[in-house]
Short mmCIF file of C-alpha atoms in Angstrom, two decimals:
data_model
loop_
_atom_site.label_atom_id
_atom_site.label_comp_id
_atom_site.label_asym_id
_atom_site.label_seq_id
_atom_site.Cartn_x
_atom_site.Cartn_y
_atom_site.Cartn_z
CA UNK A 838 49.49 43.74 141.42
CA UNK A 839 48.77 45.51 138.28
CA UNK A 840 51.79 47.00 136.23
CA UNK A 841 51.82 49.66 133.81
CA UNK A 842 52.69 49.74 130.64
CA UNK A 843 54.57 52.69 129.42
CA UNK A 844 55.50 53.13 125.88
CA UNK A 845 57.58 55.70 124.03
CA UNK A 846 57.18 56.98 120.49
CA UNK A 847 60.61 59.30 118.97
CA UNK A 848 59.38 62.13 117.22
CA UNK A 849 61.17 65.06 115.43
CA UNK A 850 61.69 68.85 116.94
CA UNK A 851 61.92 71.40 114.74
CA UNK A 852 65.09 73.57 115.77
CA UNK A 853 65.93 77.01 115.02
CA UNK A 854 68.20 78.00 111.95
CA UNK A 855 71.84 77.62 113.14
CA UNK A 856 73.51 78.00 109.66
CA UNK A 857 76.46 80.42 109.11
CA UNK A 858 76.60 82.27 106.11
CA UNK A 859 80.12 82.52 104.47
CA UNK A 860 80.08 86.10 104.07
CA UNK A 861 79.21 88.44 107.01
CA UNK A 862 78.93 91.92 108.68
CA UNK A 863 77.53 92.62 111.74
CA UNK A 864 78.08 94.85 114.37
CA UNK A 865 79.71 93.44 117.81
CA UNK A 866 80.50 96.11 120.67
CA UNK A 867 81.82 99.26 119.44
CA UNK A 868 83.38 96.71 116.43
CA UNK A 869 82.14 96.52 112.94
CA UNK A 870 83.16 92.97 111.46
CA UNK A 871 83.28 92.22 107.98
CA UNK A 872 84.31 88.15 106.94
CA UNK A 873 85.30 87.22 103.20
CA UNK A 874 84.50 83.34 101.97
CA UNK A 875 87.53 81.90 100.05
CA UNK A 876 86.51 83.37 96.84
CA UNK A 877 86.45 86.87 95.17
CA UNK A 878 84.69 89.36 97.60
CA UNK A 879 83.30 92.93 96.97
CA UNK A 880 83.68 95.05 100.39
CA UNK A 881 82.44 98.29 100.69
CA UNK A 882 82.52 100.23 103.71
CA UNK A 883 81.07 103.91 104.15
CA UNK A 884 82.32 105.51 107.32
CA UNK A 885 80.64 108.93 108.42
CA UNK A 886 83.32 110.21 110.90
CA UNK A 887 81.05 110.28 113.63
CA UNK A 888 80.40 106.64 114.89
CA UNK A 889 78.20 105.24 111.87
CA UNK A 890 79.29 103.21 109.55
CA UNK A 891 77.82 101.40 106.39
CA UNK A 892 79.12 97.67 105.11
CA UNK A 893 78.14 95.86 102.80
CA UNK A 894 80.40 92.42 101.16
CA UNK A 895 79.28 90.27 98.37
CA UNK A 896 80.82 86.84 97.69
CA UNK A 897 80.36 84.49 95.44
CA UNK A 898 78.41 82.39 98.33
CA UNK A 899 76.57 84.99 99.02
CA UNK A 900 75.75 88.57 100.47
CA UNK A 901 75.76 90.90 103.98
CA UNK A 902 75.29 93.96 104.60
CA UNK A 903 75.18 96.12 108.27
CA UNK A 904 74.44 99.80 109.63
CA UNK A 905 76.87 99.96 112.78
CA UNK A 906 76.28 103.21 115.33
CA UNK A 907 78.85 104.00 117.91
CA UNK A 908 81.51 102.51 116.28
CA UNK A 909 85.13 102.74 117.09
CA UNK A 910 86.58 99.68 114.95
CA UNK A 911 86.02 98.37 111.71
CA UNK A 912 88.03 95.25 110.99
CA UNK A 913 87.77 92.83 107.66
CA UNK A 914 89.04 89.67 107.13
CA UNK A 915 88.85 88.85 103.17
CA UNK A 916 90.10 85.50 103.61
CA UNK A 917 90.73 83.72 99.98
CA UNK A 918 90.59 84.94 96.65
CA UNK A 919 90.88 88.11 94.99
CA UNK A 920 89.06 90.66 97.33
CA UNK A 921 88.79 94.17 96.82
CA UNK A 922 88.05 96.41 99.74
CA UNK A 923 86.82 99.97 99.45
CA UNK A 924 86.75 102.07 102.84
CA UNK A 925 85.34 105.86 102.06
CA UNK A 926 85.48 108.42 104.95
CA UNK A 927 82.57 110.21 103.56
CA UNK A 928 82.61 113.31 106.02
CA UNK A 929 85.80 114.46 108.00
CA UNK A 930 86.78 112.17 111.04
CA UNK A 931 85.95 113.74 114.00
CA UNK A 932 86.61 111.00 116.60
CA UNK A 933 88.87 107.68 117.08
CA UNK A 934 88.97 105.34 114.31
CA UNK A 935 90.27 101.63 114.29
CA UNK A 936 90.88 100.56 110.80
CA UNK A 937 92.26 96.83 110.60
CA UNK A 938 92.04 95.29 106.69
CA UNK A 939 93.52 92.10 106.64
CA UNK A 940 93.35 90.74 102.83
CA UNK A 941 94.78 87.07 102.97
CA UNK A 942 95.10 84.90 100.32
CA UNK A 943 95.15 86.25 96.69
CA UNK A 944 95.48 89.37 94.64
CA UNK A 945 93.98 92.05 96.41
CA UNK A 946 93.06 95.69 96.59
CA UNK A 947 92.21 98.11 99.37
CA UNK A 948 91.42 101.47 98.22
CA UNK A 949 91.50 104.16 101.28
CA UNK A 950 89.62 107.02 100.40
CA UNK A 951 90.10 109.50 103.74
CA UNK A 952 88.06 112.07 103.08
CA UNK A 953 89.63 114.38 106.13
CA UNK A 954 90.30 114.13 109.29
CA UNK A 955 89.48 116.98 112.07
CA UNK A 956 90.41 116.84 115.62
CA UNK A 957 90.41 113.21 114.52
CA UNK A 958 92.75 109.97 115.44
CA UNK A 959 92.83 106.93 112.77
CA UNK A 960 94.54 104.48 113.26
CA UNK A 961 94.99 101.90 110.07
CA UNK A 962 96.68 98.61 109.42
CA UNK A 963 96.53 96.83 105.91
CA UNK A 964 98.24 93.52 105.46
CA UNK A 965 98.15 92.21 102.36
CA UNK A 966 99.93 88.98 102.99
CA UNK A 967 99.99 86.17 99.86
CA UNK A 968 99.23 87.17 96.57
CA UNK A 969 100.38 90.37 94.09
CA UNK A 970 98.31 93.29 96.41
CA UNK A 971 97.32 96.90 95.52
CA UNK A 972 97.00 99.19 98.48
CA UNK A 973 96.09 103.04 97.82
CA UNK A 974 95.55 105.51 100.02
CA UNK A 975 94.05 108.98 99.65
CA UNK A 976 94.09 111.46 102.29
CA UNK A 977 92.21 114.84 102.42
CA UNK A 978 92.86 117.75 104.78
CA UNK A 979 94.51 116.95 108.10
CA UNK A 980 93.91 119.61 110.83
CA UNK A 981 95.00 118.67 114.57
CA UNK A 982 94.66 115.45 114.45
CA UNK A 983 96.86 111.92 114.93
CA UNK A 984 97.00 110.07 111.46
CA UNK A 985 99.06 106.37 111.72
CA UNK A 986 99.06 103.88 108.44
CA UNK A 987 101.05 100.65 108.40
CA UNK A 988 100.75 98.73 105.38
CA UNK A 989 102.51 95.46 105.36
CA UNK A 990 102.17 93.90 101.86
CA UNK A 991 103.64 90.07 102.32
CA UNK A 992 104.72 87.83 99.63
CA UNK A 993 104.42 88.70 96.06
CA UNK A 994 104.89 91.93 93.74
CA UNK A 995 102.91 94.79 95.38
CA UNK A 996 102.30 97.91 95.02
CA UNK A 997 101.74 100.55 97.59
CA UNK A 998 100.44 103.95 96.65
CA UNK A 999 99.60 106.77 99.75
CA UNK A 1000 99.07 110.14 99.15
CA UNK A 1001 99.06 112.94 100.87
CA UNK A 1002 98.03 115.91 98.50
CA UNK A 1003 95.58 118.38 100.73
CA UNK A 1004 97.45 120.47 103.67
CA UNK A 1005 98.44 118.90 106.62
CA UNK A 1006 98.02 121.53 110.00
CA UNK A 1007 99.14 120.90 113.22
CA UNK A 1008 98.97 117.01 113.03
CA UNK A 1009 101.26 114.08 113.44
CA UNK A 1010 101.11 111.72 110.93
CA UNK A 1011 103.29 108.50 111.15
CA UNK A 1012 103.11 106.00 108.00
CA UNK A 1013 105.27 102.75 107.75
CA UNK A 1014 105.57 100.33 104.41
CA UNK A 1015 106.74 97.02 105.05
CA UNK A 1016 107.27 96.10 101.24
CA UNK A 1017 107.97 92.06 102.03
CA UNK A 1018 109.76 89.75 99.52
CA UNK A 1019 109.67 89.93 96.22
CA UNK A 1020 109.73 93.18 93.51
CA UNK A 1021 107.37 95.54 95.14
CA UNK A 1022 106.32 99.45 94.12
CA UNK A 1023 106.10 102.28 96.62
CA UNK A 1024 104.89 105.41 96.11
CA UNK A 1025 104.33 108.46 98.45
CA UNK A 1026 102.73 111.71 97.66
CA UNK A 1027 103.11 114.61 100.44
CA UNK A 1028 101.86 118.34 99.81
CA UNK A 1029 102.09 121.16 102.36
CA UNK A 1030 103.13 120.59 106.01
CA UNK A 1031 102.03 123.12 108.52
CA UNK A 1032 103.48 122.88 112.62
CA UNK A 1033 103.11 119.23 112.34
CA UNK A 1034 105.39 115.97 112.61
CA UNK A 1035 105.63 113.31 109.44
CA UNK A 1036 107.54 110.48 109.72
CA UNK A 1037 107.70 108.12 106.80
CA UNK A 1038 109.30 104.62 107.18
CA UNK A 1039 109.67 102.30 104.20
CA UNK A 1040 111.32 98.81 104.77
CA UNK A 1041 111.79 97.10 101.15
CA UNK A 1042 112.65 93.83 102.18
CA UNK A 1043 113.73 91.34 99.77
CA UNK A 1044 113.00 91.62 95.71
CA UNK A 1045 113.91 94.30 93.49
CA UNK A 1046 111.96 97.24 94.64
CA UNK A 1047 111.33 100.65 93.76
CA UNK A 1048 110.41 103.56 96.44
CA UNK A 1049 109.48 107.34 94.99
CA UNK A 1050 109.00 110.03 97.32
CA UNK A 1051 107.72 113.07 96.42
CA UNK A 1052 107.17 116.07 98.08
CA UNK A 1053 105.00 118.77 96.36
CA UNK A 1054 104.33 121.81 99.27
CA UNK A 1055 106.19 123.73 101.27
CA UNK A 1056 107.39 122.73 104.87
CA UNK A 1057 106.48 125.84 106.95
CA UNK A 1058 106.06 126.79 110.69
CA UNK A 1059 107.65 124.32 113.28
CA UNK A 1060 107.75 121.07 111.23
CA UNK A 1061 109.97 118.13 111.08
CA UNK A 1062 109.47 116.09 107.91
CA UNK A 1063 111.50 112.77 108.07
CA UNK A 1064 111.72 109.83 104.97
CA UNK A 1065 113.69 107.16 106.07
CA UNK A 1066 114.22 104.08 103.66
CA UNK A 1067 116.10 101.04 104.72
CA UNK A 1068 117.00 98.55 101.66
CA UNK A 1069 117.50 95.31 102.27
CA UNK A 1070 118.08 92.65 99.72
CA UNK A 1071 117.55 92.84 96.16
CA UNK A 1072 118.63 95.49 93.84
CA UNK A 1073 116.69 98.42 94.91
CA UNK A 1074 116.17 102.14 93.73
CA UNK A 1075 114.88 105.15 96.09
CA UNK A 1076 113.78 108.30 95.04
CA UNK A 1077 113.09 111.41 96.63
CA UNK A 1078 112.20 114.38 94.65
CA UNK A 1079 111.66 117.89 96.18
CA UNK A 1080 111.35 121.05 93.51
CA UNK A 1081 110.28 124.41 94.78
CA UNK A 1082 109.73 123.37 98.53
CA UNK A 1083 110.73 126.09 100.83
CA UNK A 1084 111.63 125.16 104.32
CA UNK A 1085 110.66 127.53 107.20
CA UNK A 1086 112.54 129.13 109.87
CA UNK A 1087 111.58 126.27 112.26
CA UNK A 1088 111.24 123.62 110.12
CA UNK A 1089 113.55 120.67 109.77
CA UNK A 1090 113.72 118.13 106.18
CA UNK A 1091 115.18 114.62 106.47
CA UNK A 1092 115.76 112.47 103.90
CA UNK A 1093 117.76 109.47 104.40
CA UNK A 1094 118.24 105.92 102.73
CA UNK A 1095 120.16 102.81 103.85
CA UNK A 1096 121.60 100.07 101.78
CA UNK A 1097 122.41 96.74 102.94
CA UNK A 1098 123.22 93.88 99.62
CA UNK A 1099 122.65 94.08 96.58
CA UNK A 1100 122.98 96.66 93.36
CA UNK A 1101 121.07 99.68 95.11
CA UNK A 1102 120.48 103.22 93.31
CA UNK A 1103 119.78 106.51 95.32
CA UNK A 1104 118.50 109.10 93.91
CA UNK A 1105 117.52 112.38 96.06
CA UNK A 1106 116.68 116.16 94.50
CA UNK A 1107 115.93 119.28 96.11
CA UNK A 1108 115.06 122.87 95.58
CA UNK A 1109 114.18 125.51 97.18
CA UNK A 1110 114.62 128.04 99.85
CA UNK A 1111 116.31 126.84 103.54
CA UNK A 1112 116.03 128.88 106.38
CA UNK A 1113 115.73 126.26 108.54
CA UNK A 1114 117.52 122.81 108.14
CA UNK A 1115 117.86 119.93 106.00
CA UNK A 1116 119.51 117.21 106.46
CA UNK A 1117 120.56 114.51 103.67
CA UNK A 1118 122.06 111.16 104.32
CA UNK A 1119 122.49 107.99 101.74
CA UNK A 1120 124.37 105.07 103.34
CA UNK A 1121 125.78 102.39 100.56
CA UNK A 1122 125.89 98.25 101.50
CA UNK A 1123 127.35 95.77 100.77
CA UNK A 1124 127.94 95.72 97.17
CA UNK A 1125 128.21 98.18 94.79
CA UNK A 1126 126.02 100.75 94.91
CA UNK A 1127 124.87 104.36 93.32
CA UNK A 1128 124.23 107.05 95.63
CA UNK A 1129 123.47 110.34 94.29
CA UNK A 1130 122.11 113.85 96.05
CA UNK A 1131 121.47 116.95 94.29
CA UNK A 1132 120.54 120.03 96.04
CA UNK A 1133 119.92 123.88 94.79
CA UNK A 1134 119.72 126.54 97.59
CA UNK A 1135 117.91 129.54 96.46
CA UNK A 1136 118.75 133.02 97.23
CA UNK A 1137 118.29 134.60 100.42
CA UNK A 1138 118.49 131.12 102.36
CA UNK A 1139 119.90 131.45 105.99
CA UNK A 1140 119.62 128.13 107.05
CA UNK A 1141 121.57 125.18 108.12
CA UNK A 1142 122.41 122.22 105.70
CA UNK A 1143 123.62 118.76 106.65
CA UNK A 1144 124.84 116.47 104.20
CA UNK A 1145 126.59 113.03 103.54
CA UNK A 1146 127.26 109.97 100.79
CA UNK A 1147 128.69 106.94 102.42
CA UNK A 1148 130.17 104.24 100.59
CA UNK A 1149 131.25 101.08 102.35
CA UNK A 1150 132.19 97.64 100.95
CA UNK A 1151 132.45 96.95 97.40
CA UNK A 1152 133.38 100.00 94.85
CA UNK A 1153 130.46 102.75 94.67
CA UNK A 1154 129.72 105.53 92.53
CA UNK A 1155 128.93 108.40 94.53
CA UNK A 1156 127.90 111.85 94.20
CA UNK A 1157 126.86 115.44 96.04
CA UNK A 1158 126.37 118.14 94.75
CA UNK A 1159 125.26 121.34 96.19
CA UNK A 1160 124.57 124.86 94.34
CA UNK A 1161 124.15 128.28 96.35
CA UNK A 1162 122.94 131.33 94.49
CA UNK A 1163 124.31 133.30 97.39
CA UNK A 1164 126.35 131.48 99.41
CA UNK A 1165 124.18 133.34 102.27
CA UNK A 1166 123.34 129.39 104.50
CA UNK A 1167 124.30 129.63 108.28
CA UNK A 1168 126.14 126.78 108.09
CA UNK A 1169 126.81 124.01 105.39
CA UNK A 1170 128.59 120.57 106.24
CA UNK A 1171 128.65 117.76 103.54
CA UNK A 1172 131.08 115.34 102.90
CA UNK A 1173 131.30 112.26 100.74
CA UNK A 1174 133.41 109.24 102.26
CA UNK A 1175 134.39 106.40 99.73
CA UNK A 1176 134.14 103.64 102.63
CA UNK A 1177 136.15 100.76 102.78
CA UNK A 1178 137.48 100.68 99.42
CA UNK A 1179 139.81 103.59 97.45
CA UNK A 1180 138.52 102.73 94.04
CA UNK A 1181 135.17 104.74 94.24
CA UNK A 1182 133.82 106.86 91.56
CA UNK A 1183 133.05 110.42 93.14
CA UNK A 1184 131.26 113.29 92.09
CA UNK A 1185 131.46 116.38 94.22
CA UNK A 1186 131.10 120.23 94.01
CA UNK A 1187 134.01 122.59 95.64
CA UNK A 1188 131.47 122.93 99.06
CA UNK A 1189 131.85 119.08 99.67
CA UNK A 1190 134.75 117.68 101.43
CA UNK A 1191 135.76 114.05 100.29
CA UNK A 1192 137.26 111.18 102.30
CA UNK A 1193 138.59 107.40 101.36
CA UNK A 1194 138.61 108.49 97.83
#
């Protein structure tokens, strides 16, 4: 029998190219994806308001860049390093919009530029996380549409700036700050308010921070316009400033802050005309704290006014004051209660009632 000798020689296969770049952006789905290395990345991302969207990153490994049509979310993940992220809205926003920036690592910026947004719904989360962040946040016209913005800003001194300068019409618009530990800056801008719904929430966290709020148009046709800021530890200062803002027959104002420990300052101002109601709360904390509301009614007003300065543990200095030209308000209740302690300082004109004094 004759056998057969079968011999076998290894040889090399060329495969295709597997490798991963560091940086990316690509389109997947309906999603527009945009990955940082762990160095300093460049991100820019040009949205058109109507499904396409432009992205391009560069890295310090290297570069990406990706046209995306149909598009409902854009998300980036910077990763490491000190990242700066520019999103423009380069026509109004007409449709749905997903906007998820999360920055990592380092010291960061995301710059917001919304050009508009039109029958529109956006929907945007930026979390800075590590590192001493910059978040600001531009907004143009707002016209019967849903507007939502959380910004959380993590560890580190940040600084959040959003504003709101063009008309808002017939639009909710809901925007939370999460300020996180350490000695963080917010700052909110809001102009005129038209039959719509704002609701501003800013959590400050631990750190010394500082929150301005300022409010720079009128608040006309049914509106509700609501600032809420809770303090928690750290010595903090709020500020709400309103000069010249008229508030409608149907329209309702309210500005309210919250103290919880530390040396915390309140500061709240308004002017203006009130035919339909405000309402002004400051609660003090635990230690001592300085509350202070100032508010000027201008002639003519027929509205309804509702305010209060609450001390409560440790000795506070407290004050409310509230001048009418005419006396001609609906109704006017304001009080200022020392809290648990008698040895507050308390500053009051002859409209405020005072308790625990």
């Amino acid at each position: 029998m004759t056998s057969l000798k079968r011999s076998f020689r290894p040889q090399l296969e060329l495969l295709e190219n597997r490798s991963t770049p560091a940086v990316a952006a690509f389109q997947w789905g309906s999603s527009l994806i945009i990955r940082g290395d762990a160095g300093d990345d460049v991100i820019n991302i040009i949205d058109q308001g109507n499904g396409t969207v432009t992205a391009n990153i560069t890295g310090t490994s290297g570069s990406d860049s990706v046209i995306g049509s149909n598009i409902l979310t854009v998300t980036v993940y910077a990763n490491g390093g000190d990242d700066t992220v520019n999103y423009n809205l380069a026509t109004s926003l007409v449709q749905r919009r997903n906007l998820y920036l999360y920055l990592g690592y380092g010291d960061d910026i995301a710059n917001l530029n919304v050009g508009g947004v039109t029958s529109g719904n956006l929907y945007a989360v930026v979390s800075g996380y590590a590192g001493n962040d910059r978040v600001m946040a531009d907004f143009g016209a707002i016209d019967n549409s849903f507007v939502n913005l959380f910004s959380y800003l993590g560890y580190h001194d940040d600084n959040a700036t959003v504003r709101f300068n063009n008309a808002i019409d017939r639009s909710v618009v809901n925007l939370h700050l999460d300020a996180g530990p350490n000695d963080d800056k917010v700052n909110v801008d809001l102009g005129q308010v038209f039959d719509s719904q704002i609701n501003l929430k800013s959590y400050l966290q631990g750190g010394n921070d500082t929150m301005n709020a300022a409010l720079n148009g009128h608040i006309l046709g049914v509106s509700n316009v609501a600032l809420n800021t809770w303090d928690s530890f750290g010595n903090d200062l709020t500020t709400y400033q309103a000069t010249g803002v008229h508030i409608d027959d149907f329209a309702t104002l309210s500005m309210r802050t919250y103290s919880y420990t530390g040396l915390d300052q309140a500061d709240v101002s308004w002017q203006g005309r009130l035919d339909g109601r405000l309402n002004v709360n400051l609660a003090g904390g635990w230690m001592s704290d300085t509350l202070s509301a100032n508010l000027n009614v201008n002639e003519n007003s027929d509205g309804d006014l509702f305010a209060s300065v609450i001390g409560w543990w440790q000795p506070d200095v407290l004050t409310l004051n509230i001048y009418e030209e005419d006396f001609s308000l609906n109704s006017l209740v304001a009080y200022v209660d020392g809290g648990w302690f008698t040895t507050d300082t308390i500053n009051a004109t002859g409209n405020v009632s005072t308790f625990n004094t």
